[in-house]
PDB file of C-alpha atoms in Angstrom:
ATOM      1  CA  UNK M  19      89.304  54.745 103.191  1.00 46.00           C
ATOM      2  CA  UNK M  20      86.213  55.481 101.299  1.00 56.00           C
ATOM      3  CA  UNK M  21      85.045  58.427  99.533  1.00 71.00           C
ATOM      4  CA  UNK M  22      87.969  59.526  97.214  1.00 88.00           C
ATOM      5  CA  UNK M  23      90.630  58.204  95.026  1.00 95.00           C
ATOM      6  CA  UNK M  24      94.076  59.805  95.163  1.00 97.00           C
ATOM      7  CA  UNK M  25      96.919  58.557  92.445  1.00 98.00           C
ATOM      8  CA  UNK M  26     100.781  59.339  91.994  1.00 98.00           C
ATOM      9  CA  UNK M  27     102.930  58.856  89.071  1.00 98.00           C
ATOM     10  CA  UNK M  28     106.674  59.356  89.099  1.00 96.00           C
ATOM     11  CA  UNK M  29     107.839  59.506  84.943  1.00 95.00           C
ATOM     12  CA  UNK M  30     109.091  61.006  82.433  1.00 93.00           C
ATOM     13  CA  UNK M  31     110.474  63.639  84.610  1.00 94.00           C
ATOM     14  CA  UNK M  32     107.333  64.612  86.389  1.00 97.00           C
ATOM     15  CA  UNK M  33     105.463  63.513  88.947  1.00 97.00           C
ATOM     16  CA  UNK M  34     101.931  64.000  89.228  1.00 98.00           C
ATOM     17  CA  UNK M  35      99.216  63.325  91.872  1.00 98.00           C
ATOM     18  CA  UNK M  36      95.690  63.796  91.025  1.00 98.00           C
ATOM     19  CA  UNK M  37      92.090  62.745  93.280  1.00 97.00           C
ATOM     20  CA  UNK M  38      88.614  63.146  92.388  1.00 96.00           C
ATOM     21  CA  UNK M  39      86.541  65.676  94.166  1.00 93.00           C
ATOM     22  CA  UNK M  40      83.929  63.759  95.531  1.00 91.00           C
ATOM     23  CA  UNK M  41      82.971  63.893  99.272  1.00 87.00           C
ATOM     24  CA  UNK M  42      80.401  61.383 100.394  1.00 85.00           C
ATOM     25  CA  UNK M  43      78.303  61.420 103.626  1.00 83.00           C
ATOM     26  CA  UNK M  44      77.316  57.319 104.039  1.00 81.00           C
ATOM     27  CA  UNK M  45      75.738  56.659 100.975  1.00 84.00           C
ATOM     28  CA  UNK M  46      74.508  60.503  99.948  1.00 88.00           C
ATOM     29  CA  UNK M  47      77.330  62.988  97.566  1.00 88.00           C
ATOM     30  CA  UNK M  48      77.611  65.836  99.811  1.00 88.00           C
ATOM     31  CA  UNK M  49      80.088  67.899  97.144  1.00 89.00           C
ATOM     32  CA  UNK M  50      81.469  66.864  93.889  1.00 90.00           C
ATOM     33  CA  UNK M  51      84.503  69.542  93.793  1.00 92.00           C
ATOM     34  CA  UNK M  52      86.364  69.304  96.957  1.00 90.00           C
ATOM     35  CA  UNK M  53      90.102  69.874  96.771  1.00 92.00           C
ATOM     36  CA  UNK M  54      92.373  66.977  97.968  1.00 93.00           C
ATOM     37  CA  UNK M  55      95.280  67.274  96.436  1.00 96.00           C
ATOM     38  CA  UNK M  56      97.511  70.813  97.441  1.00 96.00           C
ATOM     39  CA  UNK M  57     100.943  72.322  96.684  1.00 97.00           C
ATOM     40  CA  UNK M  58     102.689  72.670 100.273  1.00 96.00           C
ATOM     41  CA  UNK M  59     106.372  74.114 100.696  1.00 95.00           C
ATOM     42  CA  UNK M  60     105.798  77.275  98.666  1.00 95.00           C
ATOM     43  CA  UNK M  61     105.069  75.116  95.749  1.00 95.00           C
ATOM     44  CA  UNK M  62     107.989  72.162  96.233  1.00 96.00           C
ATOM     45  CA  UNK M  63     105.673  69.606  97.421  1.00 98.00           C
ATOM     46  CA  UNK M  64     102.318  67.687  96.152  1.00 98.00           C
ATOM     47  CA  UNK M  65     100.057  66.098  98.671  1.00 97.00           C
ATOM     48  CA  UNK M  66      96.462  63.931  98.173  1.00 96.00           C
ATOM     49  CA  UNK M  67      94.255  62.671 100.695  1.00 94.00           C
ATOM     50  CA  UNK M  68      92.064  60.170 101.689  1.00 91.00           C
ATOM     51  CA  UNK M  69      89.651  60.381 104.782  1.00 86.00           C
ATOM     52  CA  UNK M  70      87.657  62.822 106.455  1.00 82.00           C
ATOM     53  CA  UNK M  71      87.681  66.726 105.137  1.00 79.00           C
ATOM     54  CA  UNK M  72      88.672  68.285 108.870  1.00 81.00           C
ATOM     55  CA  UNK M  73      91.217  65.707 109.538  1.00 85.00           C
ATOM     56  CA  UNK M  74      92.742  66.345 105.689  1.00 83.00           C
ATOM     57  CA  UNK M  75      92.766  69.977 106.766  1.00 85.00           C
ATOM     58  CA  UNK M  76      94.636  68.584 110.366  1.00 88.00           C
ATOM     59  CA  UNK M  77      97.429  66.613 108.704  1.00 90.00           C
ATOM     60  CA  UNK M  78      98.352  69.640 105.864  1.00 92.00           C
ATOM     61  CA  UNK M  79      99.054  71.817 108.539  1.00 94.00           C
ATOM     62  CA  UNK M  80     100.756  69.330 110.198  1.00 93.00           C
ATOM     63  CA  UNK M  81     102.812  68.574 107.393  1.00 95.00           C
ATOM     64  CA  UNK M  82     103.302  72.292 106.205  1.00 96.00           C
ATOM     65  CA  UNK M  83     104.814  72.494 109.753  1.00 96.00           C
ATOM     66  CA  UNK M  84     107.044  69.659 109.838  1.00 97.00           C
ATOM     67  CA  UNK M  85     108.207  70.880 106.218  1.00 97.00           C
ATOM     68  CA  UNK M  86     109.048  74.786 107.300  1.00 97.00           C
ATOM     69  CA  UNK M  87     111.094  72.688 110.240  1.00 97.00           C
ATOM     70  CA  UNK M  88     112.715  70.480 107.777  1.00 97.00           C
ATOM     71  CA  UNK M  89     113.145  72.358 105.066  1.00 95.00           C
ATOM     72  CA  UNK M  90     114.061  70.841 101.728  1.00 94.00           C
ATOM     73  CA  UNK M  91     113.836  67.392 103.863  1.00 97.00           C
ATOM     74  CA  UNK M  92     110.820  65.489 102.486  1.00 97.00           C
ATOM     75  CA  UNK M  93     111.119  61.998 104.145  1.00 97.00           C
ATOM     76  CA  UNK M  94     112.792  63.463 107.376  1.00 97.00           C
ATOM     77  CA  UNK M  95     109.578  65.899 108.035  1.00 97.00           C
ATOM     78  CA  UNK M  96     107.207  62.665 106.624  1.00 97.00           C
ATOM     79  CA  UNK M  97     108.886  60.557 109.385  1.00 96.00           C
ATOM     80  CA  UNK M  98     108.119  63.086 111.907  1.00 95.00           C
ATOM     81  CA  UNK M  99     105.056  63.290 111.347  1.00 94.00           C
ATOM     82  CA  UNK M 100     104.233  59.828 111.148  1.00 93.00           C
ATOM     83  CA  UNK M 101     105.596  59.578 114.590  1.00 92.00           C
ATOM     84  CA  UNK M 102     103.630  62.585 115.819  1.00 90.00           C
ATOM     85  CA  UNK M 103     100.219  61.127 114.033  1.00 88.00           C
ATOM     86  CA  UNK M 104     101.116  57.549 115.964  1.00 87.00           C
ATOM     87  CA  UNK M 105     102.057  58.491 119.473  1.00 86.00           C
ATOM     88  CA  UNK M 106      99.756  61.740 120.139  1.00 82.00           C
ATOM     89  CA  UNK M 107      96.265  61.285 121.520  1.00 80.00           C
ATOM     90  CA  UNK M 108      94.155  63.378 119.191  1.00 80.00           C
ATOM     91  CA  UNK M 109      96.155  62.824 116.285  1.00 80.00           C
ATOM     92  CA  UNK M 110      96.583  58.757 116.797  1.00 77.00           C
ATOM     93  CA  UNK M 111      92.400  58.735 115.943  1.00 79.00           C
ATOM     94  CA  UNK M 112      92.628  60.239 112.546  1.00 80.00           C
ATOM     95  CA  UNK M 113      92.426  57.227 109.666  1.00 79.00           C
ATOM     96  CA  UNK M 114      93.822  58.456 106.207  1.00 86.00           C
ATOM     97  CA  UNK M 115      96.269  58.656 104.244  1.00 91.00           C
ATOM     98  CA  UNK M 116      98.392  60.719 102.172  1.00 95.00           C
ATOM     99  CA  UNK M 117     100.657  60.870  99.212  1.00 97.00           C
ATOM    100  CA  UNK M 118     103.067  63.205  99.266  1.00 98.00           C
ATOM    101  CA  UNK M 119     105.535  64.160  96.399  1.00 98.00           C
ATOM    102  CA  UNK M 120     108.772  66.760  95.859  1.00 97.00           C
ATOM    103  CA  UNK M 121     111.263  66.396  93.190  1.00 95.00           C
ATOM    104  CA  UNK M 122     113.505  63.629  95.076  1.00 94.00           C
ATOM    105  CA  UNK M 123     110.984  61.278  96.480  1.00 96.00           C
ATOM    106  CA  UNK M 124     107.269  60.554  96.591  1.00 97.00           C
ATOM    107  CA  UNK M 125     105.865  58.893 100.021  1.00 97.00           C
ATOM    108  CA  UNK M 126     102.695  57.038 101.194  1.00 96.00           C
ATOM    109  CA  UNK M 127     102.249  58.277 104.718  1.00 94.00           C
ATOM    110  CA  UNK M 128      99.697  56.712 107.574  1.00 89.00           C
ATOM    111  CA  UNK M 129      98.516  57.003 110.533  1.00 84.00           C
ATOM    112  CA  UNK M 130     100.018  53.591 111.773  1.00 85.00           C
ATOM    113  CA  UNK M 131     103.239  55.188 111.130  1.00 86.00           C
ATOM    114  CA  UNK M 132     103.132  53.987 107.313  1.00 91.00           C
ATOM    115  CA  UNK M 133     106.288  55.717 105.241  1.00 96.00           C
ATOM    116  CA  UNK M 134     106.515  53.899 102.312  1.00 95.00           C
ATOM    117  CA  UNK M 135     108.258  54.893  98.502  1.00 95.00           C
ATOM    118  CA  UNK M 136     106.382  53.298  95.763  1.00 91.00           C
ATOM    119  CA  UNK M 137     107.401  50.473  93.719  1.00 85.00           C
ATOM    120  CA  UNK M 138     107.990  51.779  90.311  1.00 87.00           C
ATOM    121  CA  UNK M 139     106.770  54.845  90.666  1.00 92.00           C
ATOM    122  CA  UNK M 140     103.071  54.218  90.592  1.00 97.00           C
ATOM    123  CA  UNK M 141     100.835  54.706  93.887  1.00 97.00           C
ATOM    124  CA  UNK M 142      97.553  54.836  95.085  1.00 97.00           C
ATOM    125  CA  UNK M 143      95.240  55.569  98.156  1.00 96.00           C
ATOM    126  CA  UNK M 144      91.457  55.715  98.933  1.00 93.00           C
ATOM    127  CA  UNK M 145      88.430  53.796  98.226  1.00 92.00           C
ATOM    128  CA  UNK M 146      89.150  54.020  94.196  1.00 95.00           C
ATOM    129  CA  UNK M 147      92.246  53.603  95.062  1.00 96.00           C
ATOM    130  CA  UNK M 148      93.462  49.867  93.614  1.00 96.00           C
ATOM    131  CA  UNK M 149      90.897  50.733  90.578  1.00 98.00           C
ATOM    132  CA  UNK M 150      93.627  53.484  89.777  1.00 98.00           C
ATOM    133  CA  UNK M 151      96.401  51.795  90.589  1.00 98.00           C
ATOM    134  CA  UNK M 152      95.496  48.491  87.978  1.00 98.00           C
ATOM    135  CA  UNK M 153      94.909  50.906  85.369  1.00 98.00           C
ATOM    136  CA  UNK M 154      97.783  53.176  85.689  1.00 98.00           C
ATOM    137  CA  UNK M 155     100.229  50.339  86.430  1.00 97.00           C
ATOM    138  CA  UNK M 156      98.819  49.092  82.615  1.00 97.00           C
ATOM    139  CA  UNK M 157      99.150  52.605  81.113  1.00 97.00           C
ATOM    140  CA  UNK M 158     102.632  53.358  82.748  1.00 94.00           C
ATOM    141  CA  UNK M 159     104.572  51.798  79.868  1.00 92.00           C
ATOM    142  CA  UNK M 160     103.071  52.968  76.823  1.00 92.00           C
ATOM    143  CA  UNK M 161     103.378  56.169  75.243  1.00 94.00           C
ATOM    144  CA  UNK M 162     101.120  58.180  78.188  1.00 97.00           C
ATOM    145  CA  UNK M 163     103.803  60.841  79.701  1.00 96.00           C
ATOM    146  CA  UNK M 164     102.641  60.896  84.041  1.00 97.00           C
ATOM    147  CA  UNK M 165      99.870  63.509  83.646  1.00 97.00           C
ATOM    148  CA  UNK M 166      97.798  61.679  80.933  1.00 98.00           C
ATOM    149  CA  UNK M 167      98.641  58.483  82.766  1.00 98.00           C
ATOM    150  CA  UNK M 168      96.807  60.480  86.407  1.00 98.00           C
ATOM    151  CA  UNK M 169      94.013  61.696  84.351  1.00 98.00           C
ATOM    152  CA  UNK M 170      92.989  58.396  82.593  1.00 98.00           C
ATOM    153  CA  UNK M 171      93.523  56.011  85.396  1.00 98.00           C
ATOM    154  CA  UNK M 172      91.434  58.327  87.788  1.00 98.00           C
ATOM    155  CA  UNK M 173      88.965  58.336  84.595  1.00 97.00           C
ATOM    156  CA  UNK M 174      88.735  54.375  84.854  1.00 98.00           C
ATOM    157  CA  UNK M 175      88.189  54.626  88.421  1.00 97.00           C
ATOM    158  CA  UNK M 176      85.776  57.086  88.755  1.00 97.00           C
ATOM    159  CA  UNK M 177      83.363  54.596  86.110  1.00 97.00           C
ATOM    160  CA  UNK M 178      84.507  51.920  88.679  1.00 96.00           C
ATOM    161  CA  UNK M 179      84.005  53.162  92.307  1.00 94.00           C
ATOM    162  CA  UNK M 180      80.617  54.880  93.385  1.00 92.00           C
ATOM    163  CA  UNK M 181      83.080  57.231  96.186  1.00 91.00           C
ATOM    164  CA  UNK M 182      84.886  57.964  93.036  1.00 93.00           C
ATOM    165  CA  UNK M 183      83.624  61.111  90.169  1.00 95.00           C
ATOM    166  CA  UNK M 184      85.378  62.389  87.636  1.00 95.00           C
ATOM    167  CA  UNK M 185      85.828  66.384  88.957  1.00 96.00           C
ATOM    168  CA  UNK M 186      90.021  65.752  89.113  1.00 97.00           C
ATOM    169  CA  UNK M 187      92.289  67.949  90.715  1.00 96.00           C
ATOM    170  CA  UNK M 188      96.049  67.591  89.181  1.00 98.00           C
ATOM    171  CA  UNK M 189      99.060  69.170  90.772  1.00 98.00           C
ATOM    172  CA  UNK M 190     102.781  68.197  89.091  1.00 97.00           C
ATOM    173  CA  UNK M 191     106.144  69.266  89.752  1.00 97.00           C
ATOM    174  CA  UNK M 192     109.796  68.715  87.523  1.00 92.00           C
ATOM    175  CA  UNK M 193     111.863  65.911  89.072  1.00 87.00           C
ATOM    176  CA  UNK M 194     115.433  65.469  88.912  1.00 66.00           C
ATOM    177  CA  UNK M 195     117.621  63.592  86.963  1.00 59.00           C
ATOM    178  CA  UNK M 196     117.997  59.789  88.176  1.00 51.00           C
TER     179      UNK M 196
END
């Protein structure tokens, strides 16, 4: 996926997902402030995306819908979905990805029916997306509590990755107790 960079931390008893706002046409910055990361669920739930801006709008509804469904059921309305975004015609033609986060779990979600929990916490998506992912997988043991980890890591890759500026939106909720 080109044109954004979308990164989750799970630590400290927070997790946070943050993405640039850049949205690129080819090779031409078409807006620097888009919004890709949203609260869904009345606030329980964090998403970010990566891909186009209609299909983003497309896959929150989506979600939001699967969510008021399965209420309070993260993975179970992710896994739906998934399904839905694999085996229906229009949907099946959307490429992105998401990252999705509640208090319980955090989820990578695709459209080739992708569901996958990060590996110590730490996950990324988009064209910046391994840029972030290097630098907050170095960060995520020092002193940096999840937020400062989101904002510096997206810092590094925005100075990396030309689809990649530093306009950041951060959303975070509590987690619980592991």
């Amino acid at each position: 996926m080109h044109a954004t960079t979308i990164l989750m931390v799970r630590k400290g008893g927070k997790v946070v997902i943050g993405g640039d706002g850049q949205v690129s046409l080819g090779q031409t910055i078409v807006k620097g402030n888009a919004r890709k990361v949203r609260r869904l669920a009345k606030g329980a739930v964090i998403a970010g995306f990566a891909g186009a801006t209609a299909d983003a709008f497309t896959l929150f509804e989506r979600l939001e819908a699967k969510l008021d469904q399965y209420p309070g059921q993260l993975t179970r309305a992710c896994v739906e979905l998934t399904k839905d975004w694999r085996t229906d015609r229009y949907l099946r033609r959307l490429e992105a990805m998401m990252l999705v986060a509640d208090k319980d779990v955090s989820l990578l979600l695709s459209g080739a029916g992708d569901v996958l929990e990060p590996e110590g916490g730490v996950m990324a998506i988009g064209s910046g997306g391994n840029y972030a992912l290097a630098a907050a997988r170095a960060l995520e043991d020092g002193e940096h509590d999840a937020e400062a980890i989101v904002r510096k890591a997206l810092g590094i890759a925005a100075e990396i990755c030309v689809y990649t500026n530093g306009n950041l939106v951060i959303e975070q909720l509590e987690i619980s107790a592991s």
